[in-house]
PDB file of N, CA and C in Angstrom:
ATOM      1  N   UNK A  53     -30.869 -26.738  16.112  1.00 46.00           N
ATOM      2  CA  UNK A  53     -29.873 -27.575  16.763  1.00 46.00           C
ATOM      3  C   UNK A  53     -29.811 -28.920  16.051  1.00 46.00           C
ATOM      4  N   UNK A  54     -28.647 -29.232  15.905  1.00 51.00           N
ATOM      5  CA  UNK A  54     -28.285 -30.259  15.205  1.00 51.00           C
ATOM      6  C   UNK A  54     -28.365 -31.505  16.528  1.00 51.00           C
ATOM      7  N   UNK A  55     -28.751 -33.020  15.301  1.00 54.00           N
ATOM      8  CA  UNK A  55     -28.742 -34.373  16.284  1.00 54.00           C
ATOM      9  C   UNK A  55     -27.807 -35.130  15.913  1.00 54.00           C
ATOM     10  N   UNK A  56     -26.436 -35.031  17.043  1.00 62.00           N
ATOM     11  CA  UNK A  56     -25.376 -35.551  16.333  1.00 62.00           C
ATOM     12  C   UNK A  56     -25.157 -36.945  17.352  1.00 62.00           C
ATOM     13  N   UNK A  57     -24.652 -37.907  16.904  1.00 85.00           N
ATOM     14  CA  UNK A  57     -24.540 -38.955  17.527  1.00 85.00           C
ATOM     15  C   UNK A  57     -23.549 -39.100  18.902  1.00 85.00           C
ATOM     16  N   UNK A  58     -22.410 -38.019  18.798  1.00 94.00           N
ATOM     17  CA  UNK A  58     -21.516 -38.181  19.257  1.00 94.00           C
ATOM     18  C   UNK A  58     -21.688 -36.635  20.440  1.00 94.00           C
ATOM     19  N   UNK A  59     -21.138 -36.896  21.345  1.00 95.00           N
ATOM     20  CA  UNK A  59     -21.106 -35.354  21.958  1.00 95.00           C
ATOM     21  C   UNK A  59     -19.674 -34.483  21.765  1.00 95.00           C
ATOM     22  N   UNK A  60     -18.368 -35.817  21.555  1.00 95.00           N
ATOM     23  CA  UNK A  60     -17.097 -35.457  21.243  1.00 95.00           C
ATOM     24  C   UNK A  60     -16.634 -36.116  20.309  1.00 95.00           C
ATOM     25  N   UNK A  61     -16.013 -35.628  19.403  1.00 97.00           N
ATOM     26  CA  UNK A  61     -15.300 -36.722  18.388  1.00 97.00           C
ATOM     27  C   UNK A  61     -13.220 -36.517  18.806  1.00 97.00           C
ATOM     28  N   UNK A  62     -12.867 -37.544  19.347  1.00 98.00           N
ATOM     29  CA  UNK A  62     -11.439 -37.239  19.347  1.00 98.00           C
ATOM     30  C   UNK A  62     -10.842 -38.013  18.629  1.00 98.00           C
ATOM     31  N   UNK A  63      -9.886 -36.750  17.974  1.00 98.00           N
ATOM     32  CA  UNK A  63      -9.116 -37.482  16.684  1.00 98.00           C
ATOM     33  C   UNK A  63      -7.564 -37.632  17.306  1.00 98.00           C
ATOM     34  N   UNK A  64      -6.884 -38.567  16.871  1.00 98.00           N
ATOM     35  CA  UNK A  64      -5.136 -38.836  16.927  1.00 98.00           C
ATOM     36  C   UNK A  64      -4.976 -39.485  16.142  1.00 98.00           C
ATOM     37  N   UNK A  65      -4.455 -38.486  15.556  1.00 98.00           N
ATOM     38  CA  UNK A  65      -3.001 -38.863  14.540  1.00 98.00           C
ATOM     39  C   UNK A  65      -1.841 -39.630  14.675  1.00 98.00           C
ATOM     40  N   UNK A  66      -1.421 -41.098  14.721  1.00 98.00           N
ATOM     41  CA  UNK A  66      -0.637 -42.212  14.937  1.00 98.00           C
ATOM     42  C   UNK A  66       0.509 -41.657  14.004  1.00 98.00           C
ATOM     43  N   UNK A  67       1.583 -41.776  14.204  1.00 98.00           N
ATOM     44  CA  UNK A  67       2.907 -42.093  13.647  1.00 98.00           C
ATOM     45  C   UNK A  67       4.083 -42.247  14.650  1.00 98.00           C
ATOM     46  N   UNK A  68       4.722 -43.383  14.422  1.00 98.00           N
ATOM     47  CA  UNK A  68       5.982 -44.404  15.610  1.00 98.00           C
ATOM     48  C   UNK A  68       5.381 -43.604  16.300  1.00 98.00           C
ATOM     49  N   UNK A  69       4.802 -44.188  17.400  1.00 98.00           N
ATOM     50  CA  UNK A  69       4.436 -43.483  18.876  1.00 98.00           C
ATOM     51  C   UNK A  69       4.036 -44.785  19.649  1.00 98.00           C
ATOM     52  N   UNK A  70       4.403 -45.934  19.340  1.00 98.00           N
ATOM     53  CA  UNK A  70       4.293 -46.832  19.983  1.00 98.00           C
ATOM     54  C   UNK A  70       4.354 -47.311  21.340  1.00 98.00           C
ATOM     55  N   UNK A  71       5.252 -46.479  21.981  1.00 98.00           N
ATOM     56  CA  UNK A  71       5.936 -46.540  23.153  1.00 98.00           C
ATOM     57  C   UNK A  71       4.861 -44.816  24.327  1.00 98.00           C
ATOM     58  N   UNK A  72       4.198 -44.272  23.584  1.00 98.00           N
ATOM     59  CA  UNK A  72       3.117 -43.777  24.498  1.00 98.00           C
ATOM     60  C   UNK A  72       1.615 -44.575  23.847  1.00 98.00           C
ATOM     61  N   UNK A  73       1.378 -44.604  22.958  1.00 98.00           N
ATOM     62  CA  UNK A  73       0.459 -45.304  22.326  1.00 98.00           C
ATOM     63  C   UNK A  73      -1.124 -45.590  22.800  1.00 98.00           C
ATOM     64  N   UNK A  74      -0.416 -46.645  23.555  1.00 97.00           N
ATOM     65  CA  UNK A  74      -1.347 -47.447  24.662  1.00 97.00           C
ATOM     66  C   UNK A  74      -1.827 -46.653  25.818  1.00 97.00           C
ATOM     67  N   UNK A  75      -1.197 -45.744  26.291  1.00 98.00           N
ATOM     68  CA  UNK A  75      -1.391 -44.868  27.033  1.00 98.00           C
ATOM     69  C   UNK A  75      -2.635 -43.327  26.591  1.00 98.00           C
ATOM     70  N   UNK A  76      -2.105 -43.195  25.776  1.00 98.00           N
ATOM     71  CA  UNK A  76      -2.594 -42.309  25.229  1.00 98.00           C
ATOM     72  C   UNK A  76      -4.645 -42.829  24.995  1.00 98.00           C
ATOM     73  N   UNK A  77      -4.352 -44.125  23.955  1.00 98.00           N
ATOM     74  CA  UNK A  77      -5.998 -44.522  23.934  1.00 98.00           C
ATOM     75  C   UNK A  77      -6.711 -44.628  24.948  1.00 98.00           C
ATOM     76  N   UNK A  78      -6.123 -45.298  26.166  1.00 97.00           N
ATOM     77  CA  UNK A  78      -6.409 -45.779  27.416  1.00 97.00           C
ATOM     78  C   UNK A  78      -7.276 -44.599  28.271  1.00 97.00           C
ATOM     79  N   UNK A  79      -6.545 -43.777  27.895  1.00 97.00           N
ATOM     80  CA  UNK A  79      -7.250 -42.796  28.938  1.00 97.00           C
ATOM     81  C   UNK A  79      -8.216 -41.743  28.122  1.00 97.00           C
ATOM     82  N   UNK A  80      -8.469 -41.924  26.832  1.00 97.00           N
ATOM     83  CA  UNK A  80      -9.779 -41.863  26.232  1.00 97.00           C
ATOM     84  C   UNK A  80     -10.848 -42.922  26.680  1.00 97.00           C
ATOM     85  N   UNK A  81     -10.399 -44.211  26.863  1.00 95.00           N
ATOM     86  CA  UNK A  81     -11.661 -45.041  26.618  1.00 95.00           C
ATOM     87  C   UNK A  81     -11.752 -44.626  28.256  1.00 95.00           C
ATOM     88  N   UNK A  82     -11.287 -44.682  29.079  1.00 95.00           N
ATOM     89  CA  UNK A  82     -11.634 -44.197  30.825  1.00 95.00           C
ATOM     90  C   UNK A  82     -12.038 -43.431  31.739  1.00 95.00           C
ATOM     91  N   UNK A  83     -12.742 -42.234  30.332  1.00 94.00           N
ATOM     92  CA  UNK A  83     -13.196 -41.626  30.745  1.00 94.00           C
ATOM     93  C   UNK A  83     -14.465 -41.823  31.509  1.00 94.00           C
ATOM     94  N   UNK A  84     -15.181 -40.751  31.849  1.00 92.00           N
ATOM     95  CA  UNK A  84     -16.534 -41.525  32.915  1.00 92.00           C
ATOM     96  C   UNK A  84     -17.744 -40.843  31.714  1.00 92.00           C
ATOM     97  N   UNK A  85     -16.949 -39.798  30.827  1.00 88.00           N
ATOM     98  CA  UNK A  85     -17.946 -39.144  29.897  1.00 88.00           C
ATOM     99  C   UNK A  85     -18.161 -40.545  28.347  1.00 88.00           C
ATOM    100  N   UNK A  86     -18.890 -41.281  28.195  1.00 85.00           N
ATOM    101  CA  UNK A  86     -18.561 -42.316  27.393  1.00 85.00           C
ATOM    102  C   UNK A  86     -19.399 -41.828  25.854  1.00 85.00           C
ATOM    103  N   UNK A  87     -19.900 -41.042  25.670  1.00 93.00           N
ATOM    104  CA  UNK A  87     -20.385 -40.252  24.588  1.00 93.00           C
ATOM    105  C   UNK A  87     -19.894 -39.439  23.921  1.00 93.00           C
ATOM    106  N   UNK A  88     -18.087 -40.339  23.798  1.00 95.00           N
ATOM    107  CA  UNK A  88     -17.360 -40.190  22.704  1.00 95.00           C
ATOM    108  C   UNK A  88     -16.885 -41.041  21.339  1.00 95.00           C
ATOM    109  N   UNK A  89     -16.914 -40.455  20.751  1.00 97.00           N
ATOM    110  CA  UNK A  89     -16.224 -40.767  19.033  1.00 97.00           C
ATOM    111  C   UNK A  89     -14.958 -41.040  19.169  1.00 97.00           C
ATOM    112  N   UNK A  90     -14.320 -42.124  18.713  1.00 97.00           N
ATOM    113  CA  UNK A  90     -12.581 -41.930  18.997  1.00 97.00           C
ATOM    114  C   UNK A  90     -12.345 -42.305  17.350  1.00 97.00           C
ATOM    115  N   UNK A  91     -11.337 -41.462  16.933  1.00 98.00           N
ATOM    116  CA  UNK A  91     -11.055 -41.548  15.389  1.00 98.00           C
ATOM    117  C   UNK A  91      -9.060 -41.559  15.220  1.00 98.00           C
ATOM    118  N   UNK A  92      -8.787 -43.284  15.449  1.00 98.00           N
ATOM    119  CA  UNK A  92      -6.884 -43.378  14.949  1.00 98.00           C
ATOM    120  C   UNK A  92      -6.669 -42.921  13.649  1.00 98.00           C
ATOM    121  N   UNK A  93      -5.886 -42.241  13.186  1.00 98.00           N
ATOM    122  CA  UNK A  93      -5.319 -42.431  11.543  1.00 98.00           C
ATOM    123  C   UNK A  93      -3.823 -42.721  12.106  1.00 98.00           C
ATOM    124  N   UNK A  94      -3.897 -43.856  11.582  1.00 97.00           N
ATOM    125  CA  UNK A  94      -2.265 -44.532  11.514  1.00 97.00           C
ATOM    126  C   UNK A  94      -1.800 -43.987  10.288  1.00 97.00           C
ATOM    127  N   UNK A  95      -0.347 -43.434  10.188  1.00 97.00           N
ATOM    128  CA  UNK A  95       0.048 -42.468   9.201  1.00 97.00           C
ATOM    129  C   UNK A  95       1.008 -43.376   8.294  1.00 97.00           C
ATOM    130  N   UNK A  96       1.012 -44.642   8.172  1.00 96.00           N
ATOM    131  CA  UNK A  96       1.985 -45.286   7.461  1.00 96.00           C
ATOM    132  C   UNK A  96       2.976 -45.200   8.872  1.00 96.00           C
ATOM    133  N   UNK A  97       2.721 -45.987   9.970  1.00 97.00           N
ATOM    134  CA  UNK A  97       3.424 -46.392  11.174  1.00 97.00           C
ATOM    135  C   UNK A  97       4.911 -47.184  10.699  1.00 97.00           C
ATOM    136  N   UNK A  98       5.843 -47.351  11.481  1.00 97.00           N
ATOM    137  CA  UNK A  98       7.116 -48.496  10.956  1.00 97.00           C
ATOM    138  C   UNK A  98       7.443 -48.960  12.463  1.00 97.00           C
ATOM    139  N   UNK A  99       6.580 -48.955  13.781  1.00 98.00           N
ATOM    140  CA  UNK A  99       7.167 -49.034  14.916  1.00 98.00           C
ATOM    141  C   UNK A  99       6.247 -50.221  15.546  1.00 98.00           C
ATOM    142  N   UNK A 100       5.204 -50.448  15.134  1.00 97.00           N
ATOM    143  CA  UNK A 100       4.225 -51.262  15.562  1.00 97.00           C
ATOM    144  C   UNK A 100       3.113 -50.360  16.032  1.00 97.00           C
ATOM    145  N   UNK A 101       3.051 -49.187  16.269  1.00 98.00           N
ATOM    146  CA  UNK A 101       1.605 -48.881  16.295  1.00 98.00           C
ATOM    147  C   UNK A 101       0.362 -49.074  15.660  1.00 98.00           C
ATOM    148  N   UNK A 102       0.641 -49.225  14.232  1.00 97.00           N
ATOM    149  CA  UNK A 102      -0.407 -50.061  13.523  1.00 97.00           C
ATOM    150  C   UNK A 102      -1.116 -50.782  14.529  1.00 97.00           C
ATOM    151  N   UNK A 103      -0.586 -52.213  14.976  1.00 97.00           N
ATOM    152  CA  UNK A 103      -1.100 -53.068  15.689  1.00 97.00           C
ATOM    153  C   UNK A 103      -1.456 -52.693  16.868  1.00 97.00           C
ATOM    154  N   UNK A 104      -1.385 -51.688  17.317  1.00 98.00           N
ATOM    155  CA  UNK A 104      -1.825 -51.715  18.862  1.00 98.00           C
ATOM    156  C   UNK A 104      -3.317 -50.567  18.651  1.00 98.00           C
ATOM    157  N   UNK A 105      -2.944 -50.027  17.695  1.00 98.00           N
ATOM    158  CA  UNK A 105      -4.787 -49.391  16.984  1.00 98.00           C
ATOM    159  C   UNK A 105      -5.725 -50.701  16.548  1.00 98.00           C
ATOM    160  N   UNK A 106      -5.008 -51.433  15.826  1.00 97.00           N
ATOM    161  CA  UNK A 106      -5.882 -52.619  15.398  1.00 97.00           C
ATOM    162  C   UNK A 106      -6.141 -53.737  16.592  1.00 97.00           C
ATOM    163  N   UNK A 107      -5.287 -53.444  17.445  1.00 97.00           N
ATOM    164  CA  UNK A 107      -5.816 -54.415  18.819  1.00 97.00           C
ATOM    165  C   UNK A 107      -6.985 -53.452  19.636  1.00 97.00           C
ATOM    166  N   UNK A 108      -7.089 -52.096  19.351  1.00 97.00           N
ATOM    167  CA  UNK A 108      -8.198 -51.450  20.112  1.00 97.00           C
ATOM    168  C   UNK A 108      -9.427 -51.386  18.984  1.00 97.00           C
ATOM    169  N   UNK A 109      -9.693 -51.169  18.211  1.00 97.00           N
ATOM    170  CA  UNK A 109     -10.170 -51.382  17.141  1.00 97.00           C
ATOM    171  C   UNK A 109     -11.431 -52.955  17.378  1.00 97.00           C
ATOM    172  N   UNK A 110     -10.427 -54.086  17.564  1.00 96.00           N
ATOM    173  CA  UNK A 110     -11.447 -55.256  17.717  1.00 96.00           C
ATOM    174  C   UNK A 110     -12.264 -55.131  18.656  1.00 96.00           C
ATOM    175  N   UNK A 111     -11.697 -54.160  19.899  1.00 95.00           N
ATOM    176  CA  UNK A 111     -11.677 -54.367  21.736  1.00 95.00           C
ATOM    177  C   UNK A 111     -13.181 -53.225  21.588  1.00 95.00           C
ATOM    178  N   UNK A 112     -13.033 -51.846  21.017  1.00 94.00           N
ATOM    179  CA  UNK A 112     -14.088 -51.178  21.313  1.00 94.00           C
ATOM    180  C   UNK A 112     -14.423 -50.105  19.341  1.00 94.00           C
ATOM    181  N   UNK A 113     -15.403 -49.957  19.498  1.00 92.00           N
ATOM    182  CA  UNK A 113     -16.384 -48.837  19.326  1.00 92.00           C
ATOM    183  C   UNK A 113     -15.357 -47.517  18.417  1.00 92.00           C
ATOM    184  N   UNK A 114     -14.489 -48.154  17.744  1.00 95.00           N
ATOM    185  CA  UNK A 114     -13.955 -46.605  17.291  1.00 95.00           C
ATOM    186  C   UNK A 114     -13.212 -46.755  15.497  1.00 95.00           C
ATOM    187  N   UNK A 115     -13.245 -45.985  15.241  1.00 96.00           N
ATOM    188  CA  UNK A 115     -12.763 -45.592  13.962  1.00 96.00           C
ATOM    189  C   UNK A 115     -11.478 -45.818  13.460  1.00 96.00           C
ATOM    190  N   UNK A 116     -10.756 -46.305  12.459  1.00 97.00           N
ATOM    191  CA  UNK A 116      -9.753 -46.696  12.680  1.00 97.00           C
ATOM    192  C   UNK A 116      -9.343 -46.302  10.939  1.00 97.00           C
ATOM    193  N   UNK A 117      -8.546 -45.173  10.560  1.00 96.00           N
ATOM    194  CA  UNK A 117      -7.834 -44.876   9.265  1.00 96.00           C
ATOM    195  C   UNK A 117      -6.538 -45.237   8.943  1.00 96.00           C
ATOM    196  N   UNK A 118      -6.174 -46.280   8.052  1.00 95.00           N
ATOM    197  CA  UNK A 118      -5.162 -46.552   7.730  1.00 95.00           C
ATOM    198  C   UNK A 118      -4.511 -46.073   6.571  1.00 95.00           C
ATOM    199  N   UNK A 119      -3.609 -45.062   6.363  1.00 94.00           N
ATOM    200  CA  UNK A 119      -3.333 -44.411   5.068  1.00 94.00           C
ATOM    201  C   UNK A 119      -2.590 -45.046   4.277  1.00 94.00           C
ATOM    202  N   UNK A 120      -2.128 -45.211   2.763  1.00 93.00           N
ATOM    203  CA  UNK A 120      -1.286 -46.256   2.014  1.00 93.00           C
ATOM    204  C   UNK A 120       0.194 -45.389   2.026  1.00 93.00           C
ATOM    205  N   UNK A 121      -0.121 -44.034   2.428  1.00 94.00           N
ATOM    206  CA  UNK A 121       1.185 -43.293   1.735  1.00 94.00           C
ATOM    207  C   UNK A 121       1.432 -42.394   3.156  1.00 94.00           C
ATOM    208  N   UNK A 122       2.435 -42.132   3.593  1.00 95.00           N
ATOM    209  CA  UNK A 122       2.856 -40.571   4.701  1.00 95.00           C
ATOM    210  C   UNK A 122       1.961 -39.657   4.292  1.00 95.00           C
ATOM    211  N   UNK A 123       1.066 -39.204   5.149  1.00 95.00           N
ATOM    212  CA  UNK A 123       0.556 -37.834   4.450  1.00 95.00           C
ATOM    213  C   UNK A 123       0.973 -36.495   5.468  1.00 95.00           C
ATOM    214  N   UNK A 124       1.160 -37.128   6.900  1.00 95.00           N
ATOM    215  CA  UNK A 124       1.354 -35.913   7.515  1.00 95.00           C
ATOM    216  C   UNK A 124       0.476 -35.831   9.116  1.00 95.00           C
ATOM    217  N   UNK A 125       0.152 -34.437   9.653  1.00 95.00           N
ATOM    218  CA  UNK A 125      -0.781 -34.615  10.888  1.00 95.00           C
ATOM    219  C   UNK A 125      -1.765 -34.141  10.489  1.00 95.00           C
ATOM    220  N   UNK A 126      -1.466 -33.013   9.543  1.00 96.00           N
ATOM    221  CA  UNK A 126      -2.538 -31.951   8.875  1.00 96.00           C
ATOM    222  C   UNK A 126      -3.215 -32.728   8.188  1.00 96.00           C
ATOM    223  N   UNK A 127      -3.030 -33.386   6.907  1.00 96.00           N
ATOM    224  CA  UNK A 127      -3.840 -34.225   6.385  1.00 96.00           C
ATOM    225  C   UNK A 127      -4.775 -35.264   6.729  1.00 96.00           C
ATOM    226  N   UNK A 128      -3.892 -35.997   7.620  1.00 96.00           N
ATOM    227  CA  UNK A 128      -4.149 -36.871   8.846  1.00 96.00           C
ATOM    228  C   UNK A 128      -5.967 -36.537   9.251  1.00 96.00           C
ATOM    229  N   UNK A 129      -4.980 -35.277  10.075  1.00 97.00           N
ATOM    230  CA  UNK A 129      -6.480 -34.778  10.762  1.00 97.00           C
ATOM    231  C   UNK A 129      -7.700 -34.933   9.481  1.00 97.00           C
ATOM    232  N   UNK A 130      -7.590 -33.910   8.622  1.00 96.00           N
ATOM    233  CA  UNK A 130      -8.397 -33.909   8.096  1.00 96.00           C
ATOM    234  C   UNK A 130      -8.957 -34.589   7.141  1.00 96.00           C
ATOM    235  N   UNK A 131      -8.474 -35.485   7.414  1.00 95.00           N
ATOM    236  CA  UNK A 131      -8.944 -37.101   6.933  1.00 95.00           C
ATOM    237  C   UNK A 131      -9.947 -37.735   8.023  1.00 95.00           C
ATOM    238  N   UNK A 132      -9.367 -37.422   9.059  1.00 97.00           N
ATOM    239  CA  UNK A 132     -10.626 -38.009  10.309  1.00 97.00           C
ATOM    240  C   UNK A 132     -11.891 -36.726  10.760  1.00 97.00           C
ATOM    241  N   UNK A 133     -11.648 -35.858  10.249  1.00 97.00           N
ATOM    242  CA  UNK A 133     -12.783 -34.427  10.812  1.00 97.00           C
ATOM    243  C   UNK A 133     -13.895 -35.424   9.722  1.00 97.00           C
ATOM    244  N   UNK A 134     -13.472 -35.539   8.570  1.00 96.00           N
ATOM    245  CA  UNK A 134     -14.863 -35.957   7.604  1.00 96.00           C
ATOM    246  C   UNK A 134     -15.340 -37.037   8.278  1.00 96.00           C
ATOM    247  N   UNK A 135     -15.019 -37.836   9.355  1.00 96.00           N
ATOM    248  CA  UNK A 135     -15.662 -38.990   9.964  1.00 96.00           C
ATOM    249  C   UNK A 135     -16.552 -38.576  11.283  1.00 96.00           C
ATOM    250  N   UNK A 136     -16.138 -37.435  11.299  1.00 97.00           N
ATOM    251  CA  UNK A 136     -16.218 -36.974  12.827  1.00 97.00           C
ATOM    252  C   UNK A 136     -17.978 -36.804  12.756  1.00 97.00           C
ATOM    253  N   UNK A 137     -18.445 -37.628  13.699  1.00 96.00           N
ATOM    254  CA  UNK A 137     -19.756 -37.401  14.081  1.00 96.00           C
ATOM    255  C   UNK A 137     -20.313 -36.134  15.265  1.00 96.00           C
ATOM    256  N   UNK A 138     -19.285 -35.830  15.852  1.00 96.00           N
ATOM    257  CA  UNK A 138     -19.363 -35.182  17.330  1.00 96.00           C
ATOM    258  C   UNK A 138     -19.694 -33.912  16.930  1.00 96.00           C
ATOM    259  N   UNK A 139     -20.506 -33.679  18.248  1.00 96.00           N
ATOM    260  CA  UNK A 139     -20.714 -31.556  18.322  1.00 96.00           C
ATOM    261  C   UNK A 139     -19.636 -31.410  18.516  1.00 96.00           C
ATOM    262  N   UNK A 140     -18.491 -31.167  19.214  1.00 97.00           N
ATOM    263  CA  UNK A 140     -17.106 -30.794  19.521  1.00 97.00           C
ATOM    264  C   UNK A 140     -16.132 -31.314  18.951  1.00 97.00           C
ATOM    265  N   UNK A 141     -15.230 -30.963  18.157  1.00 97.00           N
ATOM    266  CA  UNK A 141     -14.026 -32.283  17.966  1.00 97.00           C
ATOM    267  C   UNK A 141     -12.816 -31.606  18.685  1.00 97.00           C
ATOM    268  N   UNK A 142     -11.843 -32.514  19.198  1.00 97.00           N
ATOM    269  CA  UNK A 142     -10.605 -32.604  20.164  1.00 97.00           C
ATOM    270  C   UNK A 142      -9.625 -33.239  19.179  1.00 97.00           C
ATOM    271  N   UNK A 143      -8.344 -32.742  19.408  1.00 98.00           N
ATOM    272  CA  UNK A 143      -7.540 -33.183  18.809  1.00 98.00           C
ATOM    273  C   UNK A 143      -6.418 -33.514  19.629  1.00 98.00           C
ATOM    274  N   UNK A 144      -6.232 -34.865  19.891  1.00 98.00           N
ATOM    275  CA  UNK A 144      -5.232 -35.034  20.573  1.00 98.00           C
ATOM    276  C   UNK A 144      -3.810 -35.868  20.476  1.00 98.00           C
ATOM    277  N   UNK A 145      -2.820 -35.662  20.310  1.00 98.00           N
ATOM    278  CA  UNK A 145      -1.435 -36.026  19.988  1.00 98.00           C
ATOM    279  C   UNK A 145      -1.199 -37.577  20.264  1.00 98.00           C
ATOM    280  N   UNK A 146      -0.735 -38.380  19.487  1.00 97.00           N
ATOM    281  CA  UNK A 146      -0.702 -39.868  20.378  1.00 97.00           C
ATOM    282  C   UNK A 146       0.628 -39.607  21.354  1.00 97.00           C
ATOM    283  N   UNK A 147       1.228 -39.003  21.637  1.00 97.00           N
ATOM    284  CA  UNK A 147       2.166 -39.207  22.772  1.00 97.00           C
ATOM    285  C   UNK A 147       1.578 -38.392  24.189  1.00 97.00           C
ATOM    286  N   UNK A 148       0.478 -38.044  24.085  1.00 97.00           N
ATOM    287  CA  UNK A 148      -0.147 -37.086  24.784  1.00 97.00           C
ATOM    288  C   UNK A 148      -1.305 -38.307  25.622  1.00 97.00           C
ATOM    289  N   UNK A 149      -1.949 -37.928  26.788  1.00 96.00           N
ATOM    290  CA  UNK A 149      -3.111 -38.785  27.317  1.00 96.00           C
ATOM    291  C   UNK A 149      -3.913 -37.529  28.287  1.00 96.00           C
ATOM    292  N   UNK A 150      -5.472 -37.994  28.107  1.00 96.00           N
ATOM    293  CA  UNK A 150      -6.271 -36.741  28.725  1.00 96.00           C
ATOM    294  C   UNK A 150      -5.653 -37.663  30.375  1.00 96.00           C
ATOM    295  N   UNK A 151      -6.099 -36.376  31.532  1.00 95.00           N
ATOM    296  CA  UNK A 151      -6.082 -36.410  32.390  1.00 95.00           C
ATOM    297  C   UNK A 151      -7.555 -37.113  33.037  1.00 95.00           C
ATOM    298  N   UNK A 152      -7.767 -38.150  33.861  1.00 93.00           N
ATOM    299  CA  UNK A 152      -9.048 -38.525  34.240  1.00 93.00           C
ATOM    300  C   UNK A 152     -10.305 -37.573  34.452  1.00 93.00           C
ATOM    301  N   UNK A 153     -11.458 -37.932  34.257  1.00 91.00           N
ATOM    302  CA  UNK A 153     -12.553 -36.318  34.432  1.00 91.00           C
ATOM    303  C   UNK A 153     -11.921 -35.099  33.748  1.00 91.00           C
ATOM    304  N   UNK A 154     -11.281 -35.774  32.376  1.00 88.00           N
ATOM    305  CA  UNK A 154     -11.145 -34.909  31.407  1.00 88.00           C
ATOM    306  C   UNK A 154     -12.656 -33.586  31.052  1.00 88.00           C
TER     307      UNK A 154
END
């Protein structure tokens, strides 16, 4: 058995999603399970999501990929799996938000 730091690593993939955004992180960090990994890749944003990753970013505990070029979700992702510390990884949509006692 492996000793991994993380028990979950959740990844989202940012692109213009500004307008769920905030929502979406929010109810990662609220969970009651706090022995998670949170991993943004901002995809070359044009809406302001950039900034609202980099305002969570100062605020807590999480990973934050900024790409120079569009690469995509696929790439995206697997740009953040190589960061991923967690036994489990989750992948979740930024227009998407877990449900509480996820």
């Amino acid at each position: 058995m492996t000793c991994e730091k993380y028990f979950f690593s959740i990844i989202i993939p940012v692109y213009n999603t500004k307008k769920y955004l905030d929502n979406c992180i929010k109810s990662v960090i609220r969970q009651k399970f706090k022995n998670i990994q949170l991993i943004l890749i901002n995809d070359c944003s044009t809406d302001g999501s950039k900034k609202i990753c980099e305002k969570y970013k100062r605020k807590f505990d999480l990973s934050l990929i900024n790409h120079k070029k569009r690469l995509g979700v696929a790439l995206s992702r697997n740009a953040a799996i190589k960061l991923a510390e967690g036994e489990y990884i989750i992948f979740l949509d930024s227009d998407d938000y877990l449900f509480n006692n996820s």
